[in-house]
Amino acid sequence: RARKRLKLYNSLASYHSTFNNLISEEYQVEEAEVIQRLEASIGDPFSLEEAGHAIFDVHPQRRGNLFNDEVYRLEKSLDATTTYFQSDDSPVDTRGRPSPLPANHKFSANDVIVITLQPRGTGDFLGVSSLPTNKDAVLVEARVLNIGPSYVDVAIPAGRFSTAFGPASNNVGDEGKGDPSLRVRVDRFFSDVPFKRMAAALGQLTSVPQQNGEVPVSNPKFDKRVGGFQMDNLLKEAILSTFAIKDETNILLDGIENPSLGDLPKKLAKPPLPASIQWADQVMAYIKANPSQLFPVYNEPQLTAIRSALTRRLTLIQGPPGTGKTTVAGSVAFGFVHQCRKISPHCKVLATAFSNVGADNMAEKFLSLGLKVVRVGKPSGVSESLWSYTLDAAIQRDPNAQHAMNVAAKVSAKVKKQSTDTKSRRSSKQSPSAERAKRDAVTQAVKDSIQACNIAATRALREADVIVSTSVGAADAQLLAACGIYPEEDEQDSKKKSNNMQDSTTLFGTIREFAPDNLPPLSLPL
């Protein structure tokens, strides 16, 4: 038994090492490419802009809000050092017009960019002070929303722009208007979020089971649910065995002379639930009858694929473009929703795709079938036609969440103003305890706003039939919270949680008994 367990450890370690090296290398290559590009531009910064990777001497203007993000328009200032008016524009008076973007710029929707302060204003991009890689640089990360001939519209989480640079010169609000001479540079950048989420998922996949095959947790009460979150053990076996099929250390090959998956295909072909076949037959009868004309007329291979997906633990559907894969996926989701409604109001269908475009296509198909959909993801990466179905939209519609965010914004702005007003700070002569109380008030207000947003998001997800996201987006913090999985907040909180036997942990965070709305967490159909 010990020998077999050792082989299992080796198999898990081999899988983890292989794919961890691959995702790490991918991330490191992307990071190195950006950093090398920036550092190489120190001697010739103009080449960076001409190559389309940066825009210098940008004057940011506030354009409004996109749900909980602030939208800014980034255009070259009228006194910009470099301009890109085309030669055929020369007869036209260009005074008062911002320069077009470089003709071969590489900016596109949903790109990650970094906005960095040019400390001395226009022209201050020739040294290292405004490089995003400079440890003293003042910068903020953003996502590209739209591209125009002379501008880039970006979305930035509320408050981050003014915290870094002060308000924009056209700002309307309590903060007042900002400095019209503010200049920033804009660079194409990278995000570490996908890498971190993939690394955490890889860790969950290759976590070592206990002697009885269960996932190790601090509270046996949560064994079943934690196992469901980690993943179906049979699917885990399928993934690991197909990777290590030629690995003699793989426990699945022990005693098998010729490498084979053994009875794994038979296991995967079994119904996942006792009533799966009965419920699938109900769905197939409805699809064929098509009383509401929601479905196309399927051919036999398509009908076989739909029924297979509804009655097996794992189904792979393959076909060239135009063969109806997305349409079939819509009917599969329709069938799964039918099953989940019979199991529990907390049981939901999660549909993921590798890209935002794929996720959007699925969401639109599900909506056309009358299903309630929540599209998880930043609006900057989601089709505009689906914005009203995002979690951000649900949070905006929730009065409690909006109130909590407004309170947090006002408290933060008030404390910030007091801390930057040297004269006021000296005259007040407040004790350290009073200063600490202010900071604590801001911290608590921010925590309250996060909790209110999590509650609003959980309620929206609870009302949905299908939750749609990209594969990486499925690790969204608000979606995880709705599943009872909370990220570690700080060291003090972590210590408190470690002493709480009602909690157990995963690489994604701490698992609790309740979702943010104090109801049972959303779950898989276990």
Coordinates of C-alpha atoms in Angstrom, one line a residue, residues 284 288 297-307:
M284 CA -34.7 15.3 -24.8
K288 CA -37.7 17.2 -29.8
V297 CA -34.1 20.8 -35.7
Y298 CA -31.1 18.7 -34.6
N299 CA -29.6 15.9 -36.5
E300 CA -28.9 12.5 -34.9
P301 CA -25.3 13.1 -34.0
Q302 CA -26.3 16.4 -32.3
L303 CA -29.1 14.7 -30.4
T304 CA -26.7 11.9 -29.4
A305 CA -24.1 14.5 -28.1
I306 CA -26.7 16.3 -26.1
R307 CA -28.0 13.2 -24.4

